[in-house]
Short mmCIF file of N, CA and C in Angstrom, two decimals:
data_model
loop_
_atom_site.label_atom_id
_atom_site.label_comp_id
_atom_site.label_asym_id
_atom_site.label_seq_id
_atom_site.Cartn_x
_atom_site.Cartn_y
_atom_site.Cartn_z
N MET A 232 40.78 11.84 -19.73
CA MET A 232 39.81 11.77 -18.66
C MET A 232 38.43 11.61 -19.29
N LYS A 233 37.68 10.62 -18.79
CA LYS A 233 36.36 10.33 -19.35
C LYS A 233 35.31 10.61 -18.28
N LEU A 234 34.50 11.63 -18.50
CA LEU A 234 33.41 11.97 -17.59
C LEU A 234 32.10 11.73 -18.30
N SER A 235 31.14 11.29 -17.57
CA SER A 235 29.82 11.11 -18.18
C SER A 235 28.78 11.75 -17.27
N THR A 236 27.61 11.95 -17.83
CA THR A 236 26.53 12.60 -17.12
C THR A 236 25.27 11.77 -17.27
N THR A 237 24.48 11.75 -16.24
CA THR A 237 23.18 11.09 -16.30
C THR A 237 22.12 12.12 -15.94
N LEU A 238 21.10 12.16 -16.72
CA LEU A 238 19.98 13.05 -16.47
C LEU A 238 18.84 12.19 -15.94
N ILE A 239 18.30 12.56 -14.80
CA ILE A 239 17.16 11.85 -14.24
C ILE A 239 15.90 12.64 -14.59
N VAL A 240 14.97 11.99 -15.25
CA VAL A 240 13.73 12.63 -15.66
C VAL A 240 12.61 12.04 -14.81
N PHE A 241 11.84 12.89 -14.16
CA PHE A 241 10.73 12.43 -13.33
C PHE A 241 9.43 12.65 -14.07
N GLY A 242 8.59 11.65 -14.03
CA GLY A 242 7.28 11.74 -14.66
C GLY A 242 6.29 10.93 -13.86
N LEU A 243 5.10 10.72 -14.40
CA LEU A 243 4.06 9.98 -13.70
C LEU A 243 4.46 8.55 -13.39
N GLY A 244 5.29 7.97 -14.24
CA GLY A 244 5.69 6.59 -14.04
C GLY A 244 6.91 6.44 -13.16
N GLY A 245 7.45 7.51 -12.63
CA GLY A 245 8.64 7.43 -11.79
C GLY A 245 9.81 8.10 -12.45
N ALA A 246 10.99 7.73 -12.03
CA ALA A 246 12.22 8.34 -12.54
C ALA A 246 12.83 7.44 -13.61
N THR A 247 13.41 8.06 -14.62
CA THR A 247 14.10 7.34 -15.67
C THR A 247 15.46 7.97 -15.87
N ALA A 248 16.51 7.16 -15.99
CA ALA A 248 17.85 7.67 -16.22
C ALA A 248 18.10 7.68 -17.73
N LEU A 249 18.57 8.80 -18.24
CA LEU A 249 18.89 8.93 -19.65
C LEU A 249 20.39 9.17 -19.78
N GLY A 250 21.04 8.43 -20.67
CA GLY A 250 22.47 8.63 -20.88
C GLY A 250 22.71 9.83 -21.79
N LEU A 251 23.73 10.59 -21.47
CA LEU A 251 24.14 11.72 -22.29
C LEU A 251 25.52 11.42 -22.84
N GLN A 252 26.12 12.36 -23.51
CA GLN A 252 27.46 12.15 -24.04
C GLN A 252 28.51 12.51 -23.01
N ASN A 253 29.65 11.80 -23.08
CA ASN A 253 30.74 12.13 -22.19
C ASN A 253 31.54 13.28 -22.80
N LEU A 254 32.57 13.73 -22.11
CA LEU A 254 33.35 14.88 -22.59
C LEU A 254 34.07 14.58 -23.89
N GLU A 255 34.31 13.32 -24.21
CA GLU A 255 34.98 12.96 -25.46
C GLU A 255 34.00 12.80 -26.61
N GLY A 256 32.73 13.10 -26.36
CA GLY A 256 31.73 13.06 -27.41
C GLY A 256 31.17 11.67 -27.69
N GLN A 257 31.55 10.69 -26.89
CA GLN A 257 31.05 9.35 -27.10
C GLN A 257 29.71 9.19 -26.40
N SER A 258 28.83 8.46 -27.03
CA SER A 258 27.50 8.25 -26.46
C SER A 258 27.56 7.22 -25.34
N GLU A 259 26.88 7.52 -24.28
CA GLU A 259 26.75 6.59 -23.15
C GLU A 259 25.37 5.93 -23.28
N SER A 260 25.33 4.71 -23.74
CA SER A 260 24.04 4.06 -23.98
C SER A 260 23.78 2.90 -23.04
N ALA A 261 24.57 2.74 -22.00
CA ALA A 261 24.43 1.60 -21.11
C ALA A 261 23.38 1.83 -20.03
N PHE A 262 22.68 2.95 -20.09
CA PHE A 262 21.70 3.25 -19.06
C PHE A 262 20.39 2.53 -19.34
N GLU A 263 19.80 2.00 -18.30
CA GLU A 263 18.49 1.37 -18.40
C GLU A 263 17.53 2.18 -17.55
N PRO A 264 16.23 2.10 -17.85
CA PRO A 264 15.27 2.84 -17.02
C PRO A 264 15.40 2.44 -15.55
N VAL A 265 15.27 3.42 -14.71
CA VAL A 265 15.32 3.19 -13.28
C VAL A 265 13.92 2.84 -12.82
N ARG A 266 13.82 1.76 -12.06
CA ARG A 266 12.51 1.35 -11.56
C ARG A 266 12.03 2.36 -10.51
N PRO A 267 10.79 2.83 -10.60
CA PRO A 267 10.30 3.79 -9.62
C PRO A 267 10.35 3.21 -8.20
N VAL A 268 10.70 4.05 -7.25
CA VAL A 268 10.73 3.63 -5.86
C VAL A 268 9.32 3.81 -5.30
N THR A 269 8.74 2.73 -4.81
CA THR A 269 7.38 2.78 -4.29
C THR A 269 7.26 1.79 -3.13
N PRO A 270 6.50 2.13 -2.11
CA PRO A 270 6.33 1.19 -1.01
C PRO A 270 5.28 0.12 -1.31
N TYR A 271 4.55 0.27 -2.41
CA TYR A 271 3.43 -0.62 -2.70
C TYR A 271 3.89 -1.88 -3.41
N GLU A 272 3.30 -3.00 -3.04
CA GLU A 272 3.56 -4.26 -3.73
C GLU A 272 2.47 -4.59 -4.74
N SER A 273 1.37 -3.84 -4.69
CA SER A 273 0.28 -4.09 -5.63
C SER A 273 -0.50 -2.79 -5.86
N PRO A 274 -1.18 -2.70 -6.99
CA PRO A 274 -2.03 -1.54 -7.23
C PRO A 274 -3.14 -1.41 -6.18
N LEU A 275 -3.58 -2.53 -5.63
CA LEU A 275 -4.62 -2.49 -4.59
C LEU A 275 -4.15 -1.69 -3.38
N GLU A 276 -2.91 -1.88 -2.97
CA GLU A 276 -2.40 -1.15 -1.81
C GLU A 276 -2.44 0.36 -2.05
N ARG A 277 -2.03 0.78 -3.22
CA ARG A 277 -2.06 2.22 -3.54
C ARG A 277 -3.50 2.73 -3.58
N ALA A 278 -4.39 1.97 -4.20
CA ALA A 278 -5.79 2.40 -4.31
C ALA A 278 -6.42 2.55 -2.93
N ILE A 279 -6.16 1.61 -2.04
CA ILE A 279 -6.72 1.70 -0.69
C ILE A 279 -6.12 2.89 0.05
N HIS A 280 -4.83 3.13 -0.12
CA HIS A 280 -4.20 4.31 0.49
C HIS A 280 -4.88 5.59 -0.01
N LEU A 281 -5.17 5.65 -1.29
CA LEU A 281 -5.84 6.83 -1.86
C LEU A 281 -7.25 7.01 -1.30
N VAL A 282 -7.99 5.93 -1.19
CA VAL A 282 -9.36 6.01 -0.67
C VAL A 282 -9.36 6.33 0.82
N GLU A 283 -8.48 5.69 1.57
CA GLU A 283 -8.47 5.87 3.03
C GLU A 283 -8.02 7.26 3.47
N SER A 284 -6.98 7.80 2.81
CA SER A 284 -6.44 9.08 3.30
C SER A 284 -6.04 10.02 2.17
N SER A 285 -6.63 9.82 1.00
CA SER A 285 -6.31 10.64 -0.18
C SER A 285 -4.82 10.60 -0.51
N GLY A 286 -4.16 9.50 -0.14
CA GLY A 286 -2.74 9.36 -0.43
C GLY A 286 -1.84 10.15 0.50
N ARG A 287 -2.43 10.73 1.55
CA ARG A 287 -1.61 11.53 2.48
C ARG A 287 -0.72 10.63 3.32
N LEU A 288 0.35 11.23 3.80
CA LEU A 288 1.25 10.57 4.74
C LEU A 288 1.17 11.31 6.05
N THR A 289 1.48 10.63 7.12
CA THR A 289 1.47 11.27 8.43
C THR A 289 2.70 12.16 8.53
N ALA A 290 2.49 13.42 8.77
CA ALA A 290 3.61 14.37 8.93
C ALA A 290 3.38 15.15 10.21
N GLY A 291 3.95 14.68 11.29
CA GLY A 291 3.77 15.35 12.57
C GLY A 291 2.51 14.89 13.27
N GLU A 292 1.38 15.36 12.82
CA GLU A 292 0.08 14.99 13.41
C GLU A 292 -0.40 13.67 12.81
N PRO A 293 -0.79 12.72 13.66
CA PRO A 293 -1.31 11.45 13.12
C PRO A 293 -2.66 11.67 12.42
N LEU A 294 -2.90 10.85 11.41
CA LEU A 294 -4.18 10.87 10.70
C LEU A 294 -5.14 9.97 11.48
N ILE A 295 -6.12 10.58 12.13
CA ILE A 295 -7.08 9.82 12.94
C ILE A 295 -8.44 9.89 12.26
N GLY A 296 -9.03 8.71 12.03
CA GLY A 296 -10.35 8.64 11.42
C GLY A 296 -11.47 8.79 12.43
N SER A 297 -12.69 8.86 11.95
CA SER A 297 -13.84 9.11 12.81
C SER A 297 -14.16 7.93 13.73
N TYR A 298 -13.63 6.75 13.45
CA TYR A 298 -13.88 5.59 14.31
C TYR A 298 -12.62 5.16 15.05
N GLY A 299 -11.62 6.04 15.12
CA GLY A 299 -10.40 5.75 15.84
C GLY A 299 -9.30 5.10 15.02
N GLU A 300 -9.58 4.80 13.77
CA GLU A 300 -8.56 4.23 12.91
C GLU A 300 -7.48 5.29 12.66
N ARG A 301 -6.26 4.84 12.38
CA ARG A 301 -5.20 5.85 12.23
C ARG A 301 -4.20 5.48 11.15
N GLY A 302 -3.47 6.51 10.72
CA GLY A 302 -2.41 6.34 9.73
C GLY A 302 -2.91 6.44 8.31
N PRO A 303 -1.99 6.39 7.36
CA PRO A 303 -2.33 6.53 5.93
C PRO A 303 -3.26 5.45 5.41
N MET A 304 -3.23 4.25 6.04
CA MET A 304 -4.11 3.16 5.62
C MET A 304 -5.32 3.04 6.54
N GLN A 305 -5.44 3.95 7.52
CA GLN A 305 -6.56 3.99 8.46
C GLN A 305 -6.78 2.62 9.12
N VAL A 306 -5.77 2.18 9.84
CA VAL A 306 -5.76 0.88 10.51
C VAL A 306 -6.45 1.00 11.87
N THR A 307 -7.39 0.10 12.14
CA THR A 307 -8.03 0.07 13.46
C THR A 307 -7.15 -0.75 14.41
N TYR A 308 -7.37 -0.54 15.68
CA TYR A 308 -6.61 -1.28 16.69
C TYR A 308 -6.85 -2.78 16.55
N ASP A 309 -8.11 -3.19 16.34
CA ASP A 309 -8.42 -4.61 16.19
C ASP A 309 -7.76 -5.22 14.96
N CYS A 310 -7.72 -4.47 13.87
CA CYS A 310 -7.05 -4.94 12.65
C CYS A 310 -5.57 -5.13 12.94
N TRP A 311 -4.96 -4.16 13.62
CA TRP A 311 -3.54 -4.24 13.97
C TRP A 311 -3.28 -5.49 14.82
N LYS A 312 -4.13 -5.73 15.83
CA LYS A 312 -3.97 -6.91 16.69
C LYS A 312 -4.09 -8.20 15.89
N ASP A 313 -5.08 -8.27 14.99
CA ASP A 313 -5.25 -9.45 14.13
C ASP A 313 -4.01 -9.71 13.28
N ALA A 314 -3.49 -8.65 12.69
CA ALA A 314 -2.32 -8.79 11.81
C ALA A 314 -1.11 -9.27 12.60
N LEU A 315 -0.89 -8.73 13.79
CA LEU A 315 0.24 -9.15 14.61
C LEU A 315 0.07 -10.56 15.13
N GLU A 316 -1.15 -10.95 15.41
CA GLU A 316 -1.40 -12.33 15.84
C GLU A 316 -1.06 -13.29 14.71
N HIS A 317 -1.39 -12.89 13.48
CA HIS A 317 -1.11 -13.72 12.31
C HIS A 317 0.39 -13.74 11.98
N ASP A 318 1.05 -12.59 12.11
CA ASP A 318 2.48 -12.48 11.80
C ASP A 318 3.19 -11.68 12.89
N PRO A 319 3.56 -12.34 13.99
CA PRO A 319 4.20 -11.65 15.11
C PRO A 319 5.55 -11.02 14.75
N SER A 320 6.15 -11.46 13.65
CA SER A 320 7.46 -10.89 13.27
C SER A 320 7.37 -9.41 12.93
N ILE A 321 6.17 -8.90 12.66
CA ILE A 321 6.01 -7.47 12.37
C ILE A 321 6.39 -6.64 13.58
N GLY A 322 5.93 -7.07 14.75
CA GLY A 322 6.25 -6.36 15.99
C GLY A 322 5.72 -4.94 16.00
N GLY A 323 6.23 -4.15 16.92
CA GLY A 323 5.87 -2.75 16.99
C GLY A 323 4.70 -2.45 17.90
N THR A 324 4.33 -1.18 17.91
CA THR A 324 3.21 -0.70 18.70
C THR A 324 2.18 -0.08 17.76
N TYR A 325 0.95 0.04 18.26
CA TYR A 325 -0.15 0.51 17.41
C TYR A 325 0.14 1.87 16.77
N ASP A 326 0.78 2.78 17.49
CA ASP A 326 1.03 4.11 16.92
C ASP A 326 1.97 4.07 15.72
N MET A 327 2.65 2.95 15.51
CA MET A 327 3.54 2.83 14.35
C MET A 327 2.78 2.75 13.03
N VAL A 328 1.45 2.53 13.09
CA VAL A 328 0.67 2.51 11.85
C VAL A 328 0.61 3.90 11.21
N ASP A 329 1.11 4.91 11.90
CA ASP A 329 1.21 6.24 11.30
C ASP A 329 2.21 6.27 10.15
N ASP A 330 3.10 5.29 10.12
CA ASP A 330 4.10 5.17 9.06
C ASP A 330 3.52 4.31 7.93
N LEU A 331 3.58 4.80 6.71
CA LEU A 331 3.00 4.07 5.58
C LEU A 331 3.61 2.69 5.42
N GLN A 332 4.92 2.58 5.48
CA GLN A 332 5.56 1.28 5.27
C GLN A 332 5.09 0.27 6.32
N TYR A 333 5.02 0.70 7.57
CA TYR A 333 4.57 -0.20 8.64
C TYR A 333 3.10 -0.57 8.43
N SER A 334 2.27 0.41 8.08
CA SER A 334 0.85 0.10 7.89
C SER A 334 0.63 -0.83 6.70
N LEU A 335 1.51 -0.78 5.71
CA LEU A 335 1.42 -1.72 4.59
C LEU A 335 1.78 -3.14 5.04
N HIS A 336 2.71 -3.27 5.98
CA HIS A 336 3.00 -4.60 6.54
C HIS A 336 1.76 -5.14 7.25
N ILE A 337 1.08 -4.27 7.98
CA ILE A 337 -0.15 -4.68 8.67
C ILE A 337 -1.21 -5.11 7.64
N PHE A 338 -1.37 -4.30 6.60
CA PHE A 338 -2.33 -4.62 5.54
C PHE A 338 -2.04 -5.99 4.94
N ARG A 339 -0.78 -6.25 4.60
CA ARG A 339 -0.42 -7.51 3.96
C ARG A 339 -0.68 -8.71 4.88
N ALA A 340 -0.36 -8.56 6.15
CA ALA A 340 -0.62 -9.66 7.10
C ALA A 340 -2.11 -9.90 7.25
N TYR A 341 -2.90 -8.83 7.29
CA TYR A 341 -4.35 -8.95 7.42
C TYR A 341 -4.94 -9.63 6.19
N MET A 342 -4.46 -9.23 5.01
CA MET A 342 -4.93 -9.87 3.77
C MET A 342 -4.52 -11.33 3.73
N ASP A 343 -3.29 -11.61 4.17
CA ASP A 343 -2.80 -12.99 4.17
C ASP A 343 -3.65 -13.86 5.10
N ARG A 344 -4.14 -13.27 6.16
CA ARG A 344 -4.95 -14.02 7.12
C ARG A 344 -6.39 -14.22 6.65
N TYR A 345 -7.00 -13.17 6.12
CA TYR A 345 -8.44 -13.21 5.85
C TYR A 345 -8.84 -13.23 4.38
N ALA A 346 -8.02 -12.73 3.48
CA ALA A 346 -8.41 -12.64 2.06
C ALA A 346 -7.83 -13.82 1.29
N THR A 347 -8.28 -14.99 1.64
CA THR A 347 -7.75 -16.22 1.02
C THR A 347 -8.82 -16.90 0.17
N GLN A 348 -8.37 -17.70 -0.78
CA GLN A 348 -9.30 -18.44 -1.61
C GLN A 348 -10.09 -19.44 -0.76
N ARG A 349 -9.45 -19.97 0.27
CA ARG A 349 -10.14 -20.91 1.17
C ARG A 349 -11.36 -20.25 1.81
N ARG A 350 -11.29 -18.92 1.98
CA ARG A 350 -12.41 -18.17 2.56
C ARG A 350 -13.31 -17.59 1.46
N GLY A 351 -13.08 -17.97 0.21
CA GLY A 351 -13.93 -17.52 -0.89
C GLY A 351 -13.58 -16.15 -1.44
N VAL A 352 -12.35 -15.71 -1.25
CA VAL A 352 -11.93 -14.39 -1.74
C VAL A 352 -11.04 -14.59 -2.97
N TYR A 353 -11.48 -14.00 -4.10
CA TYR A 353 -10.78 -14.23 -5.36
C TYR A 353 -10.38 -12.95 -6.09
N ASN A 354 -10.79 -11.78 -5.60
CA ASN A 354 -10.49 -10.57 -6.37
C ASN A 354 -10.30 -9.36 -5.45
N ASP A 355 -9.84 -8.27 -6.06
CA ASP A 355 -9.54 -7.05 -5.31
C ASP A 355 -10.79 -6.38 -4.75
N PHE A 356 -11.92 -6.55 -5.39
CA PHE A 356 -13.18 -6.02 -4.85
C PHE A 356 -13.44 -6.64 -3.48
N GLN A 357 -13.29 -7.93 -3.39
CA GLN A 357 -13.51 -8.63 -2.12
C GLN A 357 -12.44 -8.28 -1.09
N ARG A 358 -11.19 -8.14 -1.55
CA ARG A 358 -10.10 -7.77 -0.63
C ARG A 358 -10.36 -6.38 -0.03
N ALA A 359 -10.79 -5.45 -0.87
CA ALA A 359 -11.10 -4.10 -0.38
C ALA A 359 -12.24 -4.15 0.64
N ALA A 360 -13.23 -4.99 0.38
CA ALA A 360 -14.36 -5.12 1.30
C ALA A 360 -13.91 -5.67 2.65
N ILE A 361 -12.97 -6.59 2.65
CA ILE A 361 -12.43 -7.13 3.90
C ILE A 361 -11.66 -6.06 4.65
N TRP A 362 -10.87 -5.27 3.93
CA TRP A 362 -10.13 -4.20 4.58
C TRP A 362 -11.09 -3.19 5.23
N ASN A 363 -12.19 -2.93 4.57
CA ASN A 363 -13.17 -1.96 5.07
C ASN A 363 -14.11 -2.53 6.12
N GLY A 364 -14.49 -3.79 5.97
CA GLY A 364 -15.54 -4.34 6.82
C GLY A 364 -15.14 -5.49 7.72
N GLY A 365 -13.85 -5.79 7.79
CA GLY A 365 -13.40 -6.86 8.66
C GLY A 365 -13.37 -8.20 7.94
N PRO A 366 -13.07 -9.26 8.69
CA PRO A 366 -12.89 -10.58 8.09
C PRO A 366 -14.04 -11.07 7.22
N ARG A 367 -15.25 -10.65 7.52
CA ARG A 367 -16.41 -11.05 6.70
C ARG A 367 -16.93 -9.89 5.85
N GLY A 368 -16.09 -8.88 5.66
CA GLY A 368 -16.49 -7.69 4.91
C GLY A 368 -16.96 -7.97 3.50
N HIS A 369 -16.43 -9.01 2.88
CA HIS A 369 -16.83 -9.35 1.50
C HIS A 369 -18.24 -9.93 1.43
N HIS A 370 -18.86 -10.17 2.60
CA HIS A 370 -20.25 -10.64 2.64
C HIS A 370 -21.22 -9.52 3.05
N LYS A 371 -20.70 -8.33 3.28
CA LYS A 371 -21.53 -7.22 3.78
C LYS A 371 -21.87 -6.24 2.66
N GLU A 372 -23.14 -5.93 2.55
CA GLU A 372 -23.59 -4.95 1.56
C GLU A 372 -23.01 -3.56 1.86
N ALA A 373 -22.78 -3.28 3.13
CA ALA A 373 -22.28 -1.96 3.55
C ALA A 373 -20.88 -1.65 3.01
N THR A 374 -20.14 -2.65 2.53
CA THR A 374 -18.79 -2.40 2.02
C THR A 374 -18.76 -2.19 0.51
N ARG A 375 -19.91 -2.36 -0.15
CA ARG A 375 -19.96 -2.30 -1.61
C ARG A 375 -19.44 -0.97 -2.18
N LYS A 376 -19.93 0.16 -1.68
CA LYS A 376 -19.52 1.46 -2.23
C LYS A 376 -18.02 1.69 -2.03
N TYR A 377 -17.51 1.31 -0.86
CA TYR A 377 -16.09 1.44 -0.59
C TYR A 377 -15.29 0.62 -1.62
N SER A 378 -15.68 -0.63 -1.80
CA SER A 378 -14.98 -1.50 -2.74
C SER A 378 -15.05 -0.97 -4.17
N GLU A 379 -16.18 -0.41 -4.54
CA GLU A 379 -16.32 0.17 -5.88
C GLU A 379 -15.36 1.35 -6.06
N ARG A 380 -15.23 2.18 -5.02
CA ARG A 380 -14.30 3.32 -5.09
C ARG A 380 -12.87 2.83 -5.24
N VAL A 381 -12.48 1.81 -4.48
CA VAL A 381 -11.13 1.26 -4.56
C VAL A 381 -10.87 0.68 -5.94
N VAL A 382 -11.77 -0.17 -6.41
CA VAL A 382 -11.58 -0.84 -7.70
C VAL A 382 -11.55 0.18 -8.85
N SER A 383 -12.27 1.27 -8.73
CA SER A 383 -12.25 2.29 -9.79
C SER A 383 -10.88 2.93 -9.94
N LEU A 384 -10.03 2.81 -8.94
CA LEU A 384 -8.69 3.39 -8.99
C LEU A 384 -7.62 2.40 -9.48
N LEU A 385 -8.02 1.16 -9.72
CA LEU A 385 -7.06 0.15 -10.16
C LEU A 385 -6.81 0.25 -11.65
#
């Protein structure tokens, strides 16, 4: 009978599987690092989540901002409408932005609509400004400090 064991080690970079020896003393070396499970497709998404809600997730009570924005990515109703207009396949209702995965879909659709090279957007500083200040946020001085905070986390 051949039994083997895998030890999962958690660290800052995620989980890694390490092979141990089986009961017959043979080394199990076929293990490869396990890719960390993350909802983010880019470092920008994580940085914005950290700036918007300190990385918090909605647990029971929705995260409501001072201007009515909600959820872990602090999505406004107008932003949500814009994103759904651009990509109706997302579907759902506004209160679903309380879920991080759903709010990231909204973020991606919004970026796909407004943070394009055709509109003069070439970097994460400008993308953060658009998320904070709307479609023309990258032209607003008022978004500079927000964008600097986001970029400092990249």
